[in-house]
Short mmCIF file of C-alpha atoms in Angstrom, two decimals:
data_model
loop_
_atom_site.label_atom_id
_atom_site.label_comp_id
_atom_site.label_asym_id
_atom_site.label_seq_id
_atom_site.Cartn_x
_atom_site.Cartn_y
_atom_site.Cartn_z
CA MET M 1 -22.87 -26.20 -16.05
CA LYS M 2 -25.00 -23.09 -15.51
CA PRO M 3 -22.94 -19.86 -15.68
CA ILE M 4 -22.19 -18.05 -12.41
CA GLN M 5 -24.50 -15.04 -12.15
CA VAL M 6 -22.77 -11.85 -11.03
CA GLY M 7 -24.23 -8.61 -9.72
CA LEU M 8 -22.02 -5.53 -10.11
CA LEU M 9 -22.38 -2.68 -7.62
CA GLY M 10 -20.89 0.38 -9.30
CA ILE M 11 -19.77 0.61 -12.90
CA GLY M 12 -17.21 3.37 -12.85
CA THR M 13 -13.59 2.95 -13.93
CA VAL M 14 -13.06 -0.56 -12.51
CA GLY M 15 -16.62 -1.73 -13.06
CA SER M 16 -16.61 -0.82 -16.74
CA GLY M 17 -13.20 -2.46 -17.13
CA THR M 18 -14.50 -5.63 -15.49
CA PHE M 19 -17.50 -5.75 -17.81
CA SER M 20 -15.31 -5.10 -20.87
CA VAL M 21 -12.63 -7.70 -20.09
CA LEU M 22 -15.21 -10.32 -19.15
CA GLN M 23 -17.01 -9.77 -22.46
CA ARG M 24 -13.80 -9.78 -24.51
CA ASN M 25 -12.22 -12.85 -22.93
CA GLN M 26 -15.34 -14.77 -21.95
CA GLU M 27 -14.48 -17.98 -23.83
CA GLU M 28 -10.97 -18.21 -22.38
CA ILE M 29 -12.28 -17.38 -18.90
CA ARG M 30 -14.98 -20.08 -19.25
CA ARG M 31 -12.33 -22.65 -20.19
CA ARG M 32 -10.29 -21.77 -17.13
CA ALA M 33 -13.19 -21.52 -14.68
CA GLY M 34 -14.99 -24.63 -15.90
CA ARG M 35 -18.20 -22.67 -16.35
CA GLY M 36 -19.35 -19.32 -17.68
CA ILE M 37 -19.31 -16.10 -15.67
CA GLU M 38 -22.04 -13.63 -16.58
CA ILE M 39 -22.74 -10.14 -15.25
CA ALA M 40 -26.51 -10.37 -14.98
CA MET M 41 -27.25 -7.17 -13.02
CA VAL M 42 -25.57 -3.80 -12.61
CA ALA M 43 -26.47 -1.25 -9.94
CA ASP M 44 -25.36 2.35 -10.32
CA LEU M 45 -26.90 5.68 -9.34
CA ASP M 46 -26.25 6.89 -12.89
CA THR M 47 -28.41 4.33 -14.69
CA THR M 48 -28.18 6.17 -18.02
CA ARG M 49 -24.41 5.91 -18.14
CA ALA M 50 -24.54 2.31 -16.85
CA LYS M 51 -26.86 1.35 -19.71
CA GLN M 52 -24.46 2.94 -22.18
CA VAL M 53 -21.72 0.66 -20.87
CA VAL M 54 -23.59 -2.65 -20.69
CA GLY M 55 -26.27 -2.19 -23.36
CA ASP M 56 -28.70 -5.10 -23.28
CA ALA M 57 -26.19 -7.54 -21.79
CA ALA M 58 -27.30 -6.97 -18.18
CA LYS M 59 -30.22 -5.55 -16.23
CA VAL M 60 -29.44 -2.07 -14.89
CA VAL M 61 -30.98 -0.80 -11.64
CA GLY M 62 -30.44 2.26 -9.48
CA ASP M 63 -30.74 0.42 -6.13
CA ALA M 64 -27.92 -1.92 -5.11
CA ARG M 65 -30.21 -3.79 -2.76
CA GLU M 66 -32.20 -5.06 -5.74
CA VAL M 67 -29.09 -6.95 -6.79
CA ILE M 68 -28.56 -8.43 -3.34
CA ALA M 69 -32.23 -9.46 -3.07
CA ASN M 70 -32.20 -11.30 -6.42
CA PRO M 71 -32.04 -15.05 -5.66
CA GLU M 72 -30.46 -15.71 -9.07
CA ILE M 73 -27.32 -13.70 -8.22
CA ASP M 74 -24.48 -15.90 -6.93
CA VAL M 75 -21.72 -13.29 -6.50
CA VAL M 76 -21.87 -9.59 -5.62
CA VAL M 77 -18.95 -7.45 -6.83
CA GLU M 78 -18.65 -4.30 -4.71
CA LEU M 79 -16.88 -1.45 -6.54
CA ILE M 80 -18.49 1.52 -4.79
CA GLY M 81 -15.61 2.26 -2.39
CA GLY M 82 -15.46 3.96 0.99
CA TYR M 83 -16.50 2.85 4.48
CA GLY M 84 -20.18 3.79 4.51
CA ILE M 85 -22.85 2.24 2.29
CA ALA M 86 -20.26 -0.23 0.94
CA LYS M 87 -19.92 -1.87 4.36
CA ALA M 88 -23.68 -2.23 4.77
CA LEU M 89 -24.08 -3.71 1.28
CA VAL M 90 -21.21 -6.19 1.69
CA LEU M 91 -22.60 -7.43 5.03
CA GLU M 92 -26.10 -7.68 3.55
CA ALA M 93 -24.77 -9.66 0.58
CA ILE M 94 -22.99 -12.06 2.94
CA ALA M 95 -26.13 -12.44 5.06
CA ALA M 96 -28.04 -13.30 1.87
CA GLY M 97 -25.56 -16.11 1.17
CA LYS M 98 -23.79 -14.37 -1.70
CA HIS M 99 -20.07 -14.59 -2.32
CA VAL M 100 -18.44 -11.13 -2.44
CA VAL M 101 -15.62 -9.73 -4.57
CA THR M 102 -14.36 -6.26 -3.66
CA ALA M 103 -11.60 -3.82 -4.59
CA ASN M 104 -12.27 -1.80 -1.44
CA LYS M 105 -9.01 -1.74 0.54
CA ALA M 106 -10.25 0.99 2.90
CA LEU M 107 -13.29 -1.06 3.91
CA LEU M 108 -11.31 -4.25 4.53
CA ALA M 109 -8.41 -2.54 6.32
CA VAL M 110 -10.81 -0.97 8.82
CA HIS M 111 -13.68 -3.48 9.01
CA GLY M 112 -12.12 -6.62 7.54
CA THR M 113 -12.16 -8.63 10.79
CA GLU M 114 -15.94 -8.20 11.08
CA ILE M 115 -16.54 -8.88 7.39
CA PHE M 116 -14.36 -12.00 7.19
CA LYS M 117 -15.94 -13.38 10.38
CA ALA M 118 -19.43 -12.91 8.93
CA ALA M 119 -18.38 -14.64 5.69
CA THR M 120 -16.87 -17.60 7.56
CA GLU M 121 -20.03 -18.05 9.63
CA LYS M 122 -22.20 -17.92 6.49
CA GLY M 123 -19.92 -20.21 4.48
CA VAL M 124 -19.25 -17.73 1.66
CA ILE M 125 -16.09 -16.27 0.17
CA VAL M 126 -14.92 -12.65 0.36
CA ALA M 127 -12.24 -12.21 -2.33
CA TYR M 128 -10.20 -9.01 -2.65
CA GLU M 129 -7.21 -9.41 -4.96
CA ALA M 130 -8.04 -6.05 -6.58
CA ALA M 131 -7.80 -4.23 -3.24
CA VAL M 132 -3.98 -4.26 -3.18
CA ALA M 133 -1.67 -3.25 -6.05
CA GLY M 134 -4.27 -3.39 -8.82
CA GLY M 135 -3.36 -5.99 -11.41
CA ILE M 136 -0.42 -7.48 -9.46
CA PRO M 137 -1.55 -10.80 -7.91
CA ILE M 138 0.16 -10.11 -4.59
CA ILE M 139 -2.70 -11.41 -2.42
CA LYS M 140 -2.65 -14.77 -4.18
CA ALA M 141 1.15 -14.88 -3.92
CA LEU M 142 1.08 -14.27 -0.16
CA ARG M 143 -1.91 -16.52 0.57
CA GLU M 144 -1.07 -19.42 -1.73
CA GLY M 145 2.20 -19.23 -3.65
CA LEU M 146 4.32 -18.55 -0.56
CA THR M 147 2.29 -20.57 1.92
CA ALA M 148 5.27 -22.84 2.79
CA ASN M 149 7.26 -19.85 4.02
CA SER M 150 7.61 -18.02 7.26
CA ILE M 151 7.33 -14.51 5.81
CA GLN M 152 9.99 -12.23 7.29
CA TRP M 153 9.07 -8.90 5.73
CA VAL M 154 7.06 -7.24 2.98
CA ALA M 155 7.87 -3.83 1.50
CA GLY M 156 6.00 -2.23 -1.34
CA ILE M 157 5.47 0.79 -3.55
CA ILE M 158 1.70 0.43 -3.40
CA ASN M 159 0.45 3.88 -4.36
CA GLY M 160 1.00 5.01 -7.94
CA THR M 161 0.18 8.67 -7.33
CA THR M 162 2.97 9.19 -4.81
CA ASN M 163 5.45 7.16 -6.85
CA PHE M 164 4.70 9.33 -9.89
CA ILE M 165 5.26 12.48 -7.82
CA LEU M 166 8.55 11.22 -6.37
CA SER M 167 9.77 10.12 -9.82
CA GLU M 168 9.01 13.58 -11.23
CA MET M 169 10.69 15.33 -8.30
CA ARG M 170 13.86 13.31 -8.94
CA ASP M 171 13.83 13.62 -12.73
CA LYS M 172 13.05 17.34 -12.87
CA GLY M 173 14.53 18.61 -9.61
CA LEU M 174 11.21 20.15 -8.55
CA ASP M 175 9.61 20.47 -5.13
CA PHE M 176 6.53 18.56 -4.01
CA ASP M 177 3.90 21.30 -4.45
CA VAL M 178 4.85 21.96 -8.06
CA VAL M 179 4.79 18.29 -9.03
CA LEU M 180 1.48 17.65 -7.26
CA LYS M 181 -0.24 20.28 -9.41
CA GLU M 182 1.20 18.67 -12.53
CA ALA M 183 0.07 15.21 -11.34
CA GLN M 184 -3.46 16.56 -10.87
CA ARG M 185 -3.42 18.14 -14.33
CA LEU M 186 -2.36 14.83 -15.90
CA GLY M 187 -4.94 12.81 -13.95
CA TYR M 188 -2.44 10.89 -11.80
CA ALA M 189 -3.70 12.62 -8.65
CA GLU M 190 -7.27 13.28 -7.50
CA ALA M 191 -8.63 16.79 -6.97
CA ASP M 192 -8.43 15.89 -3.26
CA PRO M 193 -5.28 13.74 -3.10
CA THR M 194 -5.13 13.53 0.71
CA PHE M 195 -5.46 9.73 1.03
CA ASP M 196 -2.64 9.25 -1.47
CA ILE M 197 -0.10 11.91 -0.50
CA GLU M 198 -0.56 11.43 3.26
CA GLY M 199 0.06 7.67 2.97
CA VAL M 200 -3.42 6.52 4.04
CA ASP M 201 -4.15 4.56 0.87
CA ALA M 202 -0.82 2.74 1.12
CA ALA M 203 -1.45 2.03 4.80
CA HIS M 204 -4.80 0.39 3.99
CA LYS M 205 -2.99 -1.96 1.59
CA ALA M 206 -0.05 -2.59 3.94
CA THR M 207 -2.51 -3.50 6.69
CA LEU M 208 -4.04 -6.22 4.53
CA MET M 209 -0.65 -7.59 3.46
CA SER M 210 0.51 -7.63 7.10
CA ALA M 211 -2.49 -9.67 8.20
CA ILE M 212 -1.96 -12.20 5.39
CA ALA M 213 1.80 -12.41 5.87
CA PHE M 214 1.76 -12.95 9.63
CA GLY M 215 -1.65 -14.39 10.46
CA ILE M 216 -2.85 -11.46 12.54
CA PRO M 217 -6.18 -9.60 12.43
CA VAL M 218 -6.36 -6.45 10.30
CA GLN M 219 -5.29 -3.55 12.51
CA PHE M 220 -5.22 -0.35 10.49
CA ASP M 221 -5.60 1.73 13.65
CA LYS M 222 -2.13 0.57 14.77
CA ALA M 223 -0.33 1.43 11.53
CA TYR M 224 2.18 4.29 11.51
CA VAL M 225 1.30 6.54 8.58
CA GLU M 226 3.46 9.34 7.13
CA GLY M 227 3.09 10.80 3.66
CA ILE M 228 5.34 12.67 1.25
CA THR M 229 4.10 16.24 1.69
CA LYS M 230 7.16 17.37 3.68
CA LEU M 231 9.76 16.01 1.27
CA ALA M 232 11.98 18.64 -0.34
CA GLY M 233 13.71 18.51 -3.68
CA ALA M 234 17.02 18.90 -1.81
CA ASP M 235 16.51 15.56 -0.06
CA ILE M 236 15.76 13.78 -3.34
CA LYS M 237 19.02 15.26 -4.73
CA TYR M 238 21.15 14.45 -1.68
CA ALA M 239 19.80 10.89 -1.57
CA GLU M 240 20.75 10.43 -5.21
CA GLN M 241 24.27 11.67 -4.53
CA LEU M 242 24.57 9.13 -1.71
CA GLY M 243 23.44 6.25 -3.93
CA TYR M 244 19.81 6.11 -2.75
CA ARG M 245 16.34 6.85 -4.08
CA ILE M 246 13.43 8.00 -1.95
CA LYS M 247 10.24 5.92 -2.22
CA LEU M 248 7.03 5.89 -0.20
CA LEU M 249 7.02 2.34 1.13
CA GLY M 250 4.42 0.27 2.92
CA ILE M 251 6.46 -1.96 5.23
CA THR M 252 5.48 -4.82 7.50
CA LYS M 253 8.13 -6.85 9.25
CA ARG M 254 8.27 -9.72 11.74
CA THR M 255 10.58 -9.07 14.72
CA ASP M 256 11.24 -10.79 18.05
CA LYS M 257 9.02 -8.22 19.78
CA GLY M 258 6.12 -8.18 17.31
CA VAL M 259 5.09 -6.89 13.90
CA GLU M 260 6.10 -3.57 12.39
CA LEU M 261 3.36 -1.93 10.30
CA ARG M 262 4.37 1.39 8.82
CA VAL M 263 4.12 3.66 5.77
CA HIS M 264 6.62 6.46 5.23
CA PRO M 265 9.20 7.81 2.77
CA SER M 266 12.33 5.65 2.78
CA LEU M 267 15.82 5.83 1.32
CA VAL M 268 16.36 2.67 -0.72
CA PRO M 269 19.72 1.77 -2.31
CA ALA M 270 19.59 2.73 -6.00
CA LYS M 271 20.87 -0.73 -6.96
CA ARG M 272 17.71 -2.42 -5.62
CA LEU M 273 15.16 -3.28 -8.30
CA ILE M 274 12.35 -1.63 -6.32
CA ALA M 275 14.31 1.65 -6.25
CA ASN M 276 14.04 1.74 -10.04
CA VAL M 277 10.25 1.43 -10.18
CA GLU M 278 9.21 4.72 -11.74
CA GLY M 279 6.05 6.64 -12.62
CA ALA M 280 2.71 5.28 -11.49
CA MET M 281 3.86 1.66 -11.35
CA ASN M 282 3.65 -0.52 -8.23
CA ALA M 283 6.04 -3.14 -6.88
CA VAL M 284 6.06 -5.38 -3.81
CA VAL M 285 9.07 -7.23 -2.38
CA VAL M 286 8.40 -10.24 -0.14
CA HIS M 287 11.09 -12.05 1.84
CA GLY M 288 10.33 -15.61 2.97
CA ASP M 289 12.63 -17.91 4.91
CA ALA M 290 12.55 -20.65 2.25
CA VAL M 291 12.18 -18.74 -1.00
CA GLY M 292 14.31 -15.73 -0.16
CA THR M 293 13.39 -12.41 -1.78
CA THR M 294 10.73 -12.20 -4.51
CA LEU M 295 9.54 -9.15 -6.45
CA TYR M 296 6.06 -8.47 -7.91
CA TYR M 297 5.78 -5.57 -10.36
CA GLY M 298 3.04 -4.07 -12.50
CA LYS M 299 0.21 -1.58 -12.81
CA GLY M 300 -1.29 -0.80 -9.44
CA ALA M 301 -4.42 0.91 -10.71
CA GLY M 302 -6.45 1.55 -13.83
CA SER M 303 -9.57 0.14 -15.40
CA GLU M 304 -8.42 -3.12 -16.95
CA PRO M 305 -5.42 -3.94 -14.69
CA THR M 306 -7.73 -3.83 -11.67
CA ALA M 307 -10.44 -5.65 -13.60
CA SER M 308 -7.91 -8.42 -14.20
CA ALA M 309 -7.76 -8.99 -10.44
CA VAL M 310 -11.54 -8.76 -10.00
CA ILE M 311 -12.11 -11.41 -12.66
CA ALA M 312 -9.39 -13.67 -11.22
CA ASP M 313 -11.39 -13.66 -7.98
CA LEU M 314 -14.57 -14.47 -9.90
CA VAL M 315 -12.82 -17.44 -11.53
CA ASP M 316 -11.70 -18.73 -8.12
CA ILE M 317 -15.27 -18.50 -6.85
CA ALA M 318 -16.64 -20.20 -9.97
CA ARG M 319 -14.25 -23.12 -9.39
CA LEU M 320 -15.32 -23.46 -5.74
CA HIS M 321 -19.00 -22.58 -6.05
CA GLY M 322 -21.02 -25.30 -4.37
CA ALA M 323 -17.97 -26.91 -2.73
CA ASP M 324 -17.50 -27.31 1.00
CA PRO M 325 -16.54 -23.81 2.29
CA ALA M 326 -13.79 -25.41 4.37
CA HIS M 327 -11.95 -26.17 1.12
CA SER M 328 -11.58 -22.52 0.14
CA VAL M 329 -8.43 -20.52 0.91
CA PRO M 330 -8.89 -18.60 4.19
CA ALA M 331 -9.48 -14.89 3.64
CA LEU M 332 -6.33 -13.96 5.56
CA ALA M 333 -4.32 -17.06 4.58
CA PHE M 334 -4.41 -18.58 8.08
CA GLN M 335 -7.37 -20.52 9.47
CA ALA M 336 -9.76 -18.04 11.10
CA ASN M 337 -9.62 -19.66 14.55
CA THR M 338 -5.84 -19.08 14.73
CA LEU M 339 -5.85 -15.32 14.04
CA ALA M 340 -6.62 -14.09 17.56
CA ALA M 341 -3.93 -16.27 19.09
CA ALA M 342 -1.39 -15.11 16.53
CA GLY M 343 -2.39 -11.51 17.23
CA ASN M 344 -1.61 -11.97 20.91
CA GLU M 345 1.77 -13.51 20.13
CA LEU M 346 2.65 -10.88 17.51
CA PRO M 347 1.42 -7.44 18.63
CA VAL M 348 1.76 -4.53 16.22
CA LEU M 349 4.62 -2.48 17.60
CA PRO M 350 4.32 1.25 18.33
CA MET M 351 6.60 3.29 16.08
CA ALA M 352 8.85 4.20 19.02
CA GLU M 353 9.89 0.53 19.23
CA VAL M 354 10.81 0.19 15.54
CA VAL M 355 14.52 -0.23 14.81
CA THR M 356 15.87 1.14 11.53
CA SER M 357 18.57 3.45 10.22
CA TYR M 358 18.15 7.12 9.29
CA TYR M 359 19.04 9.95 6.95
CA LEU M 360 19.13 13.33 8.73
CA ARG M 361 19.38 16.73 7.07
CA ILE M 362 20.12 19.51 9.53
CA ARG M 363 20.31 23.16 8.42
CA VAL M 364 22.88 24.81 10.68
CA ALA M 365 24.90 27.98 11.09
CA ASP M 366 28.20 27.66 9.21
CA GLU M 367 30.50 28.04 12.21
CA ALA M 368 33.00 25.99 14.20
CA GLY M 369 31.86 23.42 16.75
CA VAL M 370 28.35 22.83 15.40
CA LEU M 371 29.02 19.35 14.09
CA ALA M 372 30.78 18.33 17.31
CA LYS M 373 27.75 19.30 19.44
CA ILE M 374 25.36 17.35 17.21
CA THR M 375 27.48 14.20 17.06
CA THR M 376 27.90 14.33 20.86
CA LEU M 377 24.12 14.44 21.39
CA LEU M 378 23.67 11.49 19.03
CA ALA M 379 26.39 9.53 20.80
CA ASN M 380 24.84 10.27 24.20
CA ALA M 381 21.60 8.71 22.89
CA GLY M 382 23.49 5.59 21.81
CA ILE M 383 23.11 6.40 18.11
CA SER M 384 26.00 5.27 15.92
CA ILE M 385 26.87 7.39 12.88
CA ASP M 386 27.56 5.71 9.55
CA ALA M 387 28.55 8.81 7.55
CA VAL M 388 28.56 12.62 7.78
CA ILE M 389 28.59 14.99 4.82
CA GLN M 390 28.73 18.77 5.13
CA ARG M 391 27.59 20.69 2.08
CA GLU M 392 29.42 23.85 1.05
CA ALA M 393 27.62 26.94 2.32
CA ASP M 394 27.64 28.46 -1.19
CA GLU M 395 25.85 25.34 -2.52
CA VAL M 396 23.11 25.61 0.08
CA GLY M 397 22.42 29.34 0.31
CA GLY M 398 24.36 30.98 -2.51
CA GLU M 399 27.50 33.04 -2.42
CA GLY M 400 28.24 34.50 1.00
CA SER M 401 25.80 32.18 2.77
CA THR M 402 26.24 31.67 6.52
CA GLN M 403 24.15 28.49 6.55
CA THR M 404 24.93 24.93 5.51
CA ASP M 405 23.35 21.48 5.50
CA LEU M 406 24.71 18.59 7.52
CA ILE M 407 23.75 15.20 6.10
CA ILE M 408 24.07 12.37 8.62
CA LEU M 409 23.46 8.67 7.95
CA THR M 410 23.08 6.49 11.04
CA HIS M 411 23.31 2.81 11.79
CA ASP M 412 20.23 0.98 13.10
CA THR M 413 18.70 2.56 16.16
CA ARG M 414 15.41 2.54 18.03
CA GLU M 415 12.97 5.23 16.84
CA GLY M 416 12.21 6.35 20.39
CA ASP M 417 15.89 7.05 21.01
CA MET M 418 16.11 9.00 17.76
CA ASP M 419 13.06 11.07 18.76
CA LYS M 420 14.74 12.14 22.01
CA ALA M 421 18.05 12.95 20.35
CA LEU M 422 16.43 15.02 17.61
CA ALA M 423 14.43 17.00 20.17
CA GLU M 424 17.70 17.96 21.87
CA ILE M 425 19.45 18.78 18.60
CA GLN M 426 16.51 20.89 17.44
CA GLY M 427 16.89 22.97 20.60
CA LEU M 428 20.42 24.06 19.70
CA GLY M 429 20.67 27.73 18.77
CA THR M 430 22.81 26.87 15.76
CA VAL M 431 20.12 24.64 14.23
CA LEU M 432 18.20 27.00 11.95
CA ALA M 433 15.29 24.96 10.56
CA PRO M 434 13.19 21.89 11.39
CA ILE M 435 15.30 18.74 11.04
CA THR M 436 14.46 16.42 8.14
CA ARG M 437 14.42 12.77 9.18
CA ILE M 438 13.89 10.01 6.58
CA ARG M 439 14.17 6.33 7.44
CA LYS M 440 16.58 4.17 5.46
CA GLU M 441 15.72 0.60 4.35
CA GLU M 442 18.38 -1.65 2.83
CA LEU M 443 15.80 -4.35 1.86
CA ASN M 444 18.32 -7.17 1.71
#
């Protein structure tokens, strides 16, 4: 059978890894796919560097549209990234009847509904395993392996940069700003790390997992997004003393009222496996009604781990190439004509409606009656307290300090109620600094 002809748009870190792994393992991949997979064309603005990577094995061009226009190309692999030209090229490739493989989580999280609709109408596949958690096959697990289940919740460490920073803050007792500079020096963080440290990258990925898990359209604009920039070393230390670790989690959960879709730092019990995922590694926990809790762990980024996912998508397409499009796995796991209905039944909830438990750190004057006032305000808001710890003033501010930290753990409560209570507590004259609020997830 004639090999599948692939056109690669962009041959940076992931593109070069894809080319390398495909060359190295081509015979094994051919045996699995039932036919060869060949990268026939590569488009990159830096044609000199691209030629150094591929040599004479593929035609190198500077214009991506040359790849799309080539009638011999069966599959276009988009590895450019971003929302701009990548969107135009993906839609043009679909219109030309090409299957598409992409690692572009930002594009799909924002424009996925439009892109998947276009692909369905044209009868081509858009595959995106590499868009979430790098080399971990979480998309395939959610779409296929767990298809018998009613998924209850998904929670993941899905950004390696922030997990590296949080691991270093815990191990070395340093604050965020110091560790970020070190992460940039070591190459774990970009020169502009905003998408990572503010939680946007994780929210793109959580949006895709939410759509697949619950059969709803991608709705990135409704995700709650909070990063790690305000975390202090003191909170990492206090969490550890309480038996928790702080992780930036992407969480999506089915409730009676709708779907939660949120990214934020969370206290996770230290005994949970996901709490012990360190460095730049990723992990995703999925809870289904039949299977229970399953964990997926591995490298969430990097040249060859991500290439592993890209090539897995190419193998799937090679197996289905020429088959009836109706036989392929739906892009978002559920048949396309059911997504809108499911979206109406399961709205994405505003953060004020989310119910979870909390860790509060309140810097207060070290004087009588302060704790009583705070607990009264929480009680008036219907918030039940699980535990209260008052640090020694000397531990917080040194010898002779007149300030102390109150650490309060709550039972489950509605976020909107917590917002109101914290606004009142913040207004007390004895509260001396902005209150730190971190959500707590038991994940059981």
